[in-house]
Short mmCIF file of C-alpha atoms and ligand atoms in Angstrom, two decimals:
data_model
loop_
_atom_site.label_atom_id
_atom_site.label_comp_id
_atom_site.label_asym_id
_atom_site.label_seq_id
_atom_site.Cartn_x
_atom_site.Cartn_y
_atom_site.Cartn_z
CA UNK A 72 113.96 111.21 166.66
CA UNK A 73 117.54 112.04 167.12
CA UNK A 74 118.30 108.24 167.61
CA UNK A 75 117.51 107.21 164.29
CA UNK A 76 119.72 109.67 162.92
CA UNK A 77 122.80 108.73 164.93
CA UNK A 78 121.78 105.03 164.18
CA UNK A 79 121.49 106.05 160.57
CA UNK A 80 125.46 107.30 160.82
CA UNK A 81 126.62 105.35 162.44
CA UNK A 82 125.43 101.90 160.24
CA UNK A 83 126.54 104.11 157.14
CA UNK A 84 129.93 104.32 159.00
CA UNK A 85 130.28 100.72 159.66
CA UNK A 86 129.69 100.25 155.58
CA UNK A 87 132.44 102.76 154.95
CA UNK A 88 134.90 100.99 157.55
CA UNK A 89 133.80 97.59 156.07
CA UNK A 90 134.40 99.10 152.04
CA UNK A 91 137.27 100.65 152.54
CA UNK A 92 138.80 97.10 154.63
CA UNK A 93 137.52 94.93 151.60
CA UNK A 94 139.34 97.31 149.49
CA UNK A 95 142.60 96.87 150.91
CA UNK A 96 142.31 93.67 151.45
CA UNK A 97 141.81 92.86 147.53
CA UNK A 98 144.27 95.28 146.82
CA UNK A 99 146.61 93.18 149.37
CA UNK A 100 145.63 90.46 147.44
CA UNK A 101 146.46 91.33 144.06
CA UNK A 102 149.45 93.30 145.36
CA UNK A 103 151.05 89.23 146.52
CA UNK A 104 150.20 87.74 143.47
CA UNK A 105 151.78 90.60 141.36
CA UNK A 106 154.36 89.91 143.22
CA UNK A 107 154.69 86.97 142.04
CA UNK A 108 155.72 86.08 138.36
CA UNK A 109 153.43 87.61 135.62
CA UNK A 110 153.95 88.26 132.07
CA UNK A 111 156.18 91.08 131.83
CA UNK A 112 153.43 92.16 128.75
CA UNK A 113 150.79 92.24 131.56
CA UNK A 114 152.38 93.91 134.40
CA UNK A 115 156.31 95.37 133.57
CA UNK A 116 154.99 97.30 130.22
CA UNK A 117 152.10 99.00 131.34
CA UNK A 118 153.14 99.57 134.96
CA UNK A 119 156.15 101.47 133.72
CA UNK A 120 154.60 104.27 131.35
CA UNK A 121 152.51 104.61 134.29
CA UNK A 122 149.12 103.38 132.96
CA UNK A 123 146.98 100.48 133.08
CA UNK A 124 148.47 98.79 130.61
CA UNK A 125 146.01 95.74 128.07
CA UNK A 126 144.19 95.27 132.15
CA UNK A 127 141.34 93.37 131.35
CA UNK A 128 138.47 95.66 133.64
CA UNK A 129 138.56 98.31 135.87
CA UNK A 130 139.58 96.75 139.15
CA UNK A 131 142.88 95.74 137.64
CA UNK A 132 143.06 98.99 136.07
CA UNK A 133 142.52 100.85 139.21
CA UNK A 134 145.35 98.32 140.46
CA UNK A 135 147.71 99.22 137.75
CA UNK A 136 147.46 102.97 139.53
CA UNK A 137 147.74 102.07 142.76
CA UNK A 138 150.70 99.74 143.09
CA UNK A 139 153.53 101.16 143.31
CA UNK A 140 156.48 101.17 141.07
CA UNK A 141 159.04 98.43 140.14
CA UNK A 142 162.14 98.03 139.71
CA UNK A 143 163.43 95.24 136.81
CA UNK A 144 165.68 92.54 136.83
CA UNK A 145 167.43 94.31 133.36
CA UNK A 146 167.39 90.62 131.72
CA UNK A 147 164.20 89.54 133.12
CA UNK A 148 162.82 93.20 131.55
CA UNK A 149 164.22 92.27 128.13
CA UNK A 150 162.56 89.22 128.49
CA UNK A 151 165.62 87.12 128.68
CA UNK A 152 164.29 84.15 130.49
CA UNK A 153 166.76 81.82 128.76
CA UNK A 154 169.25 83.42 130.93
CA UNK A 155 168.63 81.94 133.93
CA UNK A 156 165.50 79.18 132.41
CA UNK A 157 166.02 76.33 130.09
CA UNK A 158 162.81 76.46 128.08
CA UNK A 159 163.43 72.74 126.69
CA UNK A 160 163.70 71.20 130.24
CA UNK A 161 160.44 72.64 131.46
CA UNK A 162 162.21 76.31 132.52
CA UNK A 163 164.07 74.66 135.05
CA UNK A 164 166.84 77.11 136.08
CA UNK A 165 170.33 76.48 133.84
CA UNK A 166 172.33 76.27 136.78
CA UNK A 167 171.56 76.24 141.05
CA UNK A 168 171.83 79.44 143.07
CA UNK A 169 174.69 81.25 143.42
CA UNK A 170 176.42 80.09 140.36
CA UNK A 171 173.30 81.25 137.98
CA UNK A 172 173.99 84.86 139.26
CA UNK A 173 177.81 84.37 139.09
CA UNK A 174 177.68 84.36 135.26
CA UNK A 175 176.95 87.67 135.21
CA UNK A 176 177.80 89.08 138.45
CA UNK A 177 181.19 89.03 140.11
CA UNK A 178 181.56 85.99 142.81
CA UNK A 179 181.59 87.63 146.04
CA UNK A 180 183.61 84.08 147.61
CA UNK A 181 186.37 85.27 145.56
CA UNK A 182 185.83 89.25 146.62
CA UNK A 183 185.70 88.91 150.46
CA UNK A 184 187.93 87.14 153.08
CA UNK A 185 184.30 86.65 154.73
CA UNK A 186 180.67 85.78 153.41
CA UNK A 187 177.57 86.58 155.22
CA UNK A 188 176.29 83.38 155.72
CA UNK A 189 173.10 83.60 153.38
CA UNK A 190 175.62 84.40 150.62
CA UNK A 191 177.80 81.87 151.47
CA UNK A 192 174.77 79.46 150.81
CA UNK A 193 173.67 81.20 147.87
CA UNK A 194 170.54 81.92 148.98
CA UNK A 195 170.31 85.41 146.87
CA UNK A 196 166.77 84.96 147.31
CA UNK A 197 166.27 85.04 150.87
CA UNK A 198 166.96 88.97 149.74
CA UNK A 199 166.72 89.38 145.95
CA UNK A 200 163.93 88.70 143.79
CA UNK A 201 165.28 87.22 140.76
CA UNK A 202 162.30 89.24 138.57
CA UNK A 203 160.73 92.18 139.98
CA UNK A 204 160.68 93.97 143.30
CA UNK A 205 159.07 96.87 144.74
CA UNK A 206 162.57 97.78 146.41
CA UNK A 207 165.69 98.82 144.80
CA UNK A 208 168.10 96.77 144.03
CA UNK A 209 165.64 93.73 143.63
CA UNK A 210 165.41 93.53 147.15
CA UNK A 211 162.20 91.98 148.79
CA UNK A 212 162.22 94.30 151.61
CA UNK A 213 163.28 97.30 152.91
CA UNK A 214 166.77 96.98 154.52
CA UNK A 215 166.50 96.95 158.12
CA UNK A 216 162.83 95.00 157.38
CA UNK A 217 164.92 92.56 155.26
CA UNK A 218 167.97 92.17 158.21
CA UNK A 219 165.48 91.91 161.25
CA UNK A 220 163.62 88.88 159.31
CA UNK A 221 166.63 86.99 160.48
CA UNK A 222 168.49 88.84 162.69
CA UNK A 223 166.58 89.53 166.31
CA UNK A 224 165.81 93.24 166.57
CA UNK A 225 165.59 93.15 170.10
CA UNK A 226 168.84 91.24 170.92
CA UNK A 227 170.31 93.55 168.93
CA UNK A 228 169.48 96.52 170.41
CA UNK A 229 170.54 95.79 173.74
CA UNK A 230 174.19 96.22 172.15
CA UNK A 231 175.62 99.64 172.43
CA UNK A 232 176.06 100.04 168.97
CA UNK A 233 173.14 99.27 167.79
CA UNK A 234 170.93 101.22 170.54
CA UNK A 235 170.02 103.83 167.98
CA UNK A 236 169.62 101.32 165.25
CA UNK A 237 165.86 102.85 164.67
CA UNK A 238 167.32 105.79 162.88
CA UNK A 239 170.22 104.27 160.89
CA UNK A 240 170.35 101.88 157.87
CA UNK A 241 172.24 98.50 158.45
CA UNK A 242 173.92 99.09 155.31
CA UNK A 243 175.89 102.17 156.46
CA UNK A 244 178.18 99.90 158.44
CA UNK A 245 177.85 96.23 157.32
CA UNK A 246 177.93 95.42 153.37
CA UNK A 247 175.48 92.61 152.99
CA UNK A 248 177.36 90.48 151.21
CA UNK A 249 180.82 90.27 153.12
CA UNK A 250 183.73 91.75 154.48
CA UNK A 251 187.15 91.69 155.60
CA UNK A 252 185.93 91.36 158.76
CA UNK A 253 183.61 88.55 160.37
CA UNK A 254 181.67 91.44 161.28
CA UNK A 255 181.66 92.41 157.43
CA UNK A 256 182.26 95.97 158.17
CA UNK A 257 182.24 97.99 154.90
C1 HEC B 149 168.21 86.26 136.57
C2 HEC B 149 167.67 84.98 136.26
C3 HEC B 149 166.23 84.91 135.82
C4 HEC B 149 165.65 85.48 134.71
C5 HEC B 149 166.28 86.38 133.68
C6 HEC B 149 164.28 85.03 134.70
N1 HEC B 149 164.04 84.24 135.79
FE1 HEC B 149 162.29 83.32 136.26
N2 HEC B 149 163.12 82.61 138.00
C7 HEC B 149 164.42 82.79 138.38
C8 HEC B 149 164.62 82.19 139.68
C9 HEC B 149 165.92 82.18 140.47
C10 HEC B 149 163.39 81.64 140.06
C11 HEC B 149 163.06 80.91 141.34
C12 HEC B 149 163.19 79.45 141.05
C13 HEC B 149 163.03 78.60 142.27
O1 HEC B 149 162.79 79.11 143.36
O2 HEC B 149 163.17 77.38 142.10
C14 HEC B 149 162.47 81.90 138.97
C15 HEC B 149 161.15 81.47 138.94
C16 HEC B 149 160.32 81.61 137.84
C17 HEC B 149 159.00 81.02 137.74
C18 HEC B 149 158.35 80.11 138.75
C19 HEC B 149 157.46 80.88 139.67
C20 HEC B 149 158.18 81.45 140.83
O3 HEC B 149 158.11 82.66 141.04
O4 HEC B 149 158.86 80.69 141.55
C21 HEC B 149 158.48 81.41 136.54
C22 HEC B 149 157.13 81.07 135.97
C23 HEC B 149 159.47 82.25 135.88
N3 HEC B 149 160.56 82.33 136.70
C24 HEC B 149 159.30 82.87 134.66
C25 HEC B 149 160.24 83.70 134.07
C26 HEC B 149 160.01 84.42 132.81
C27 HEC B 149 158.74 84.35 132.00
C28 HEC B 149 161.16 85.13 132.55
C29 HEC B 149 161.46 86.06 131.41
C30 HEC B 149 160.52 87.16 131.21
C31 HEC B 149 162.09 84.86 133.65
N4 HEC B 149 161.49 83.99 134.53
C32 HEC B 149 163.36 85.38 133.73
C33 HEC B 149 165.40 83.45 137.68
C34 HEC B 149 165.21 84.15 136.50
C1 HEC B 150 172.58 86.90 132.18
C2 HEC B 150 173.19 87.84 133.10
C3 HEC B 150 172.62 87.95 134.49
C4 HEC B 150 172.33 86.95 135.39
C5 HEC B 150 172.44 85.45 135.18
C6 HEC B 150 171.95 87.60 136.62
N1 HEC B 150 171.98 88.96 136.46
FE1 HEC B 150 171.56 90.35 137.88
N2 HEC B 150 171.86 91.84 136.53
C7 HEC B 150 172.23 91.65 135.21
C8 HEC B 150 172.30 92.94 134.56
C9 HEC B 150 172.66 93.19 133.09
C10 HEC B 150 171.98 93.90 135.54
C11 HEC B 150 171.96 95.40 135.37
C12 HEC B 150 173.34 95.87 135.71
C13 HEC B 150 173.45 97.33 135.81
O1 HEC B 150 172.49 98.04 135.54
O2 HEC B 150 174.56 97.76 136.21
C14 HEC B 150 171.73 93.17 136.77
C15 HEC B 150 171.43 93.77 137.97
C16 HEC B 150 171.22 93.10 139.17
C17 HEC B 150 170.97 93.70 140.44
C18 HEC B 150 170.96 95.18 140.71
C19 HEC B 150 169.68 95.78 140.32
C20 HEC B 150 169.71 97.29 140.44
O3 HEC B 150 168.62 97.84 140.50
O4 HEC B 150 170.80 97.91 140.45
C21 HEC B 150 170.81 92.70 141.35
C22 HEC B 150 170.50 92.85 142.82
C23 HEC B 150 170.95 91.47 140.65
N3 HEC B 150 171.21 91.73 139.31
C24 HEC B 150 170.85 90.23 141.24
C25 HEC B 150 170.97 89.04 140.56
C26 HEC B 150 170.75 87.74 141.17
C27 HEC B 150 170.38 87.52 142.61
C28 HEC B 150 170.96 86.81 140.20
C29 HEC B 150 170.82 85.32 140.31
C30 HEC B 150 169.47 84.85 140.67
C31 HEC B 150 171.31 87.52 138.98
N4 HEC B 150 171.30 88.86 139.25
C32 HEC B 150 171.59 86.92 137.76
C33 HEC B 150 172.52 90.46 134.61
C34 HEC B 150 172.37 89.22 135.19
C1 HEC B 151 171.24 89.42 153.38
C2 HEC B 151 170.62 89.93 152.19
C3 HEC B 151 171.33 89.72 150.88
C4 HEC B 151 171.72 88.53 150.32
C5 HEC B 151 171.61 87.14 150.90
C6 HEC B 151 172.25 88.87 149.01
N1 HEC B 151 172.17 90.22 148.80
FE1 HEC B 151 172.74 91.23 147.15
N2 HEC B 151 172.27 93.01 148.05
C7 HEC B 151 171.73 93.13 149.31
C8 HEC B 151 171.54 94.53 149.60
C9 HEC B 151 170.95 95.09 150.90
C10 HEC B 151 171.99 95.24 148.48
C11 HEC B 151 171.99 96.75 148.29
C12 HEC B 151 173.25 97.31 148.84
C13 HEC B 151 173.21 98.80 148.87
O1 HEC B 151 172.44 99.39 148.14
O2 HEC B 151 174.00 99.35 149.64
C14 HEC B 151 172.44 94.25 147.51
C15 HEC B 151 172.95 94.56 146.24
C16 HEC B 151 173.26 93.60 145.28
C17 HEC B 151 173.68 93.89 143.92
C18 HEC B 151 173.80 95.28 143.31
C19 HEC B 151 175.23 95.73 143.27
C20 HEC B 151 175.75 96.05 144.60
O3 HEC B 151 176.69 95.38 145.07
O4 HEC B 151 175.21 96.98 145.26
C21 HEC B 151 173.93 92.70 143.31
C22 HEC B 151 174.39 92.49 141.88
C23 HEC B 151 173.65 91.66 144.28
N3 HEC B 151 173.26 92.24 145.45
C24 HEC B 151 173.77 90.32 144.01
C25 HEC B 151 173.60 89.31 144.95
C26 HEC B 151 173.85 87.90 144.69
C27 HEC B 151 174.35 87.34 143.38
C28 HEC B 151 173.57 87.23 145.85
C29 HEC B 151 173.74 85.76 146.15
C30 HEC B 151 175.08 85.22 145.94
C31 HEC B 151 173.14 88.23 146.84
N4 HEC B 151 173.18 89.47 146.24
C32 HEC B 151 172.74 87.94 148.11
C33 HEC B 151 171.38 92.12 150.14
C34 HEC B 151 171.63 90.76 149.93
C1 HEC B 152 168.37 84.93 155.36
C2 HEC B 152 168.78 85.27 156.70
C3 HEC B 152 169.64 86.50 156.89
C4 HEC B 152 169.37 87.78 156.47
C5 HEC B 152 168.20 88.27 155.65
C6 HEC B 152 170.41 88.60 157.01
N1 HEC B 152 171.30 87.85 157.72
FE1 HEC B 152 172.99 88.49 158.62
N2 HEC B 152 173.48 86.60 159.12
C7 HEC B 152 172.68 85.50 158.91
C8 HEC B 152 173.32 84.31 159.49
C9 HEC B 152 172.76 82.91 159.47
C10 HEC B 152 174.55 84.76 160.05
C11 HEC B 152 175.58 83.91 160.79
C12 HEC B 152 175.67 84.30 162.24
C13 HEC B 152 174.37 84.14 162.95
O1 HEC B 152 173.77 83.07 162.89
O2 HEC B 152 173.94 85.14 163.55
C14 HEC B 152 174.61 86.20 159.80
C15 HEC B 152 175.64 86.99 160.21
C16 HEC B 152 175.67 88.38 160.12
C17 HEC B 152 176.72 89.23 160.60
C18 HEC B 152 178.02 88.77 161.23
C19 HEC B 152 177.81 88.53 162.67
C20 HEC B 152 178.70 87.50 163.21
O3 HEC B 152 178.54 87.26 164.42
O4 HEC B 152 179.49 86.90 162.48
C21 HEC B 152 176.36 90.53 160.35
C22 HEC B 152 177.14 91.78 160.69
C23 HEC B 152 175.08 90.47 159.68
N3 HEC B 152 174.68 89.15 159.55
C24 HEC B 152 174.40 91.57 159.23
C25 HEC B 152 173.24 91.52 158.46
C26 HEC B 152 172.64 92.66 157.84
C27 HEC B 152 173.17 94.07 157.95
C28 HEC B 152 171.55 92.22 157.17
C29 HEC B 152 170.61 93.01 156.30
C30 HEC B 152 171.23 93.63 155.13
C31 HEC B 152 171.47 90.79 157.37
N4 HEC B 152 172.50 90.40 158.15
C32 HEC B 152 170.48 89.96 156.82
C33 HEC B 152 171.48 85.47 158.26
C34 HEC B 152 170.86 86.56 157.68
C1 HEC B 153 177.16 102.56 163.16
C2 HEC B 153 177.55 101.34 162.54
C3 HEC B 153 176.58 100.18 162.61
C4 HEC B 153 175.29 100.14 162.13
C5 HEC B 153 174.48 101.27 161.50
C6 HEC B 153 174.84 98.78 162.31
N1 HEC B 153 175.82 98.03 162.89
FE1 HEC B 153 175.75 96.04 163.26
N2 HEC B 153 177.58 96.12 164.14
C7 HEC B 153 178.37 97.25 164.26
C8 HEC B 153 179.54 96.94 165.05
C9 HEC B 153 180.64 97.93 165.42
C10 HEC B 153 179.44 95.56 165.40
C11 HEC B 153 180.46 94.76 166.20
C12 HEC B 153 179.88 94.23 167.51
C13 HEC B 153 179.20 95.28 168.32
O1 HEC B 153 179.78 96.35 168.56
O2 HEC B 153 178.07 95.03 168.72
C14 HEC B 153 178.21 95.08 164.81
C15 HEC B 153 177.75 93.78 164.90
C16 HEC B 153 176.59 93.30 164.30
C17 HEC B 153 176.13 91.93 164.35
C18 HEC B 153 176.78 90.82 165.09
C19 HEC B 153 176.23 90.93 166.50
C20 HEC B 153 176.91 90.13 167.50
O3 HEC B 153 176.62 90.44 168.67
O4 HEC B 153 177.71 89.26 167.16
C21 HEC B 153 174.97 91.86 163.65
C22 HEC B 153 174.11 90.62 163.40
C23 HEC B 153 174.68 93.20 163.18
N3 HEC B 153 175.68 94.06 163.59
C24 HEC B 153 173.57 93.54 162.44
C25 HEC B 153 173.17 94.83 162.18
C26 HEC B 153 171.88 95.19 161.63
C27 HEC B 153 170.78 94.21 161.28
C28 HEC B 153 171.89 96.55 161.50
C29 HEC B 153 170.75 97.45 161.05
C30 HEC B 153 169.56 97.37 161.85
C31 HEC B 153 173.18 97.03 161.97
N4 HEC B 153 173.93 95.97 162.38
C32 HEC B 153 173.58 98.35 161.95
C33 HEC B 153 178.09 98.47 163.69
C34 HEC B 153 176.90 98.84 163.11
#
């Protein structure tokens, strides 16, 4: 009856394979919408001492543990939202995109001779998350990740330069924001 055993094993691995998917899938889940905007009491607090914060049952406990660290907008941390969101006009933003961020950080149009064009539209948040990220610097993807969402990897590579872009950072070279340069060499 050696059949029935392998059967046996081999349904129990199915159930594993299937667990473990649902799993990561919730955890996928969770992980987009907590990447979205929560109460900083909620997530920011209890993620940072490392626990599972006021979660409300285990599964979101179990998340707490699991996701991995973020980094904080300092403001957004403090809980300034009147920073950036008028609270009386339905936290609408107090000014557009880039001049919001200008108030506090210095205008790169005045800093460099050229602007990458996403800066140049003020669209920090093609890159930035105004709140929260899982990446330093606020950003919502890993460098090269973040570059390659608009800039064709494989056009790219068929440059000499970049031929060996695989094993440097994009950052080494260009500065993100602008440049001297229209190639906005650092
Ligand atoms: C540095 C400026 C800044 C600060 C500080 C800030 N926000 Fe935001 N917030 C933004 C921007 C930018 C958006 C995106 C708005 C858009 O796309 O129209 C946003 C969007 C939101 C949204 C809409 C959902 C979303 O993700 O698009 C909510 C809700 C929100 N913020 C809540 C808060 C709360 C609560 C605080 C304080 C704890 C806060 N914000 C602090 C800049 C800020
Ligand atoms: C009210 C002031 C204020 C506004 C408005 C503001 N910031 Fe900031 N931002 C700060 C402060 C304070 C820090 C922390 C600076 C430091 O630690 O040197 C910071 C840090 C950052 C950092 C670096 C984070 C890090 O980990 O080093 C980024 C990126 C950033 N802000 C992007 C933005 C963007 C994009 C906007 C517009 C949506 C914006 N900021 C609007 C005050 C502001
Ligand atoms: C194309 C992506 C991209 C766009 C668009 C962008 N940034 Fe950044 N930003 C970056 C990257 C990448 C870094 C980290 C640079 C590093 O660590 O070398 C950064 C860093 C920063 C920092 C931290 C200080 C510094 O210079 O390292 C601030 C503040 C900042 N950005 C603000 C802004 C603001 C404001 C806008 C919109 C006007 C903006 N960024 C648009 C990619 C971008
Ligand atoms: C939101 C989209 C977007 C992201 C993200 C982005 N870029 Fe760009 N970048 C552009 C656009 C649009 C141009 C204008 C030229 C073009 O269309 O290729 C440009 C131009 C450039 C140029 C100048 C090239 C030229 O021909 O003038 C360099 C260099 C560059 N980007 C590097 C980067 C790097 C490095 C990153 C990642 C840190 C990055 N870009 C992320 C949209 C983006
Ligand atoms: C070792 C330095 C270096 C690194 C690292 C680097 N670049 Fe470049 N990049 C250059 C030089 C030099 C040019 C000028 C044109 C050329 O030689 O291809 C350039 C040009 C560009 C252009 C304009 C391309 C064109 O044909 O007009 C873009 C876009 C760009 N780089 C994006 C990136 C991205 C995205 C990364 C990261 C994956 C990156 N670069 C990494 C040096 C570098």
């Amino acid at each position: 009856m050696d059949w029935v055993n392998r059967l046996f094993i081999f349904i129990l691995g199915i159930m594993l394979l299937c667990f473990s998917c649902s799993q990561s899938k919730r955890h996928q889940v969770l992980s987009i919408f907590f990447d979205g905007v929560e109460s900083p009491d909620t997530t920011a607090a209890g993620r940072i001492s490392g626990q599972g914060g006021n979660a409300k049952n285990d599964s979101e406990s179990q998340l707490a543990q699991s996701t991995p660290t973020y980094f904080y907008h300092t403001i957004y941390q403090q809980k300034e939202c009147s920073a950036c969101h008028d609270s009386e006009n339905a936290n609408k933003l107090i000014e557009e995109l880039p001049d919001l961020c200008y108030q506090c950080h210095s205008d790169f149009s005045e800093e460099y001779e050229y602007l990458h064009v996403p800066v140049a539209m003020g669209e920090c948040g093609e890159c930035h998350h105004p709140h929260l990220a899982k990446n330093e610097k606020l950003l919502i993807a890993e460098i090269q990740a973040l570059c390659f969402s608009c800039h064709d990897q494989d056009d790219l590579r068929e440059t000499e330069t970049h031929s060996e872009i695989g094993e440097t950072g994009c950052t080494d070279c260009h500065n993100p924001h602008g440049g001297e340069d229209e190639y906005l060499f650092n």
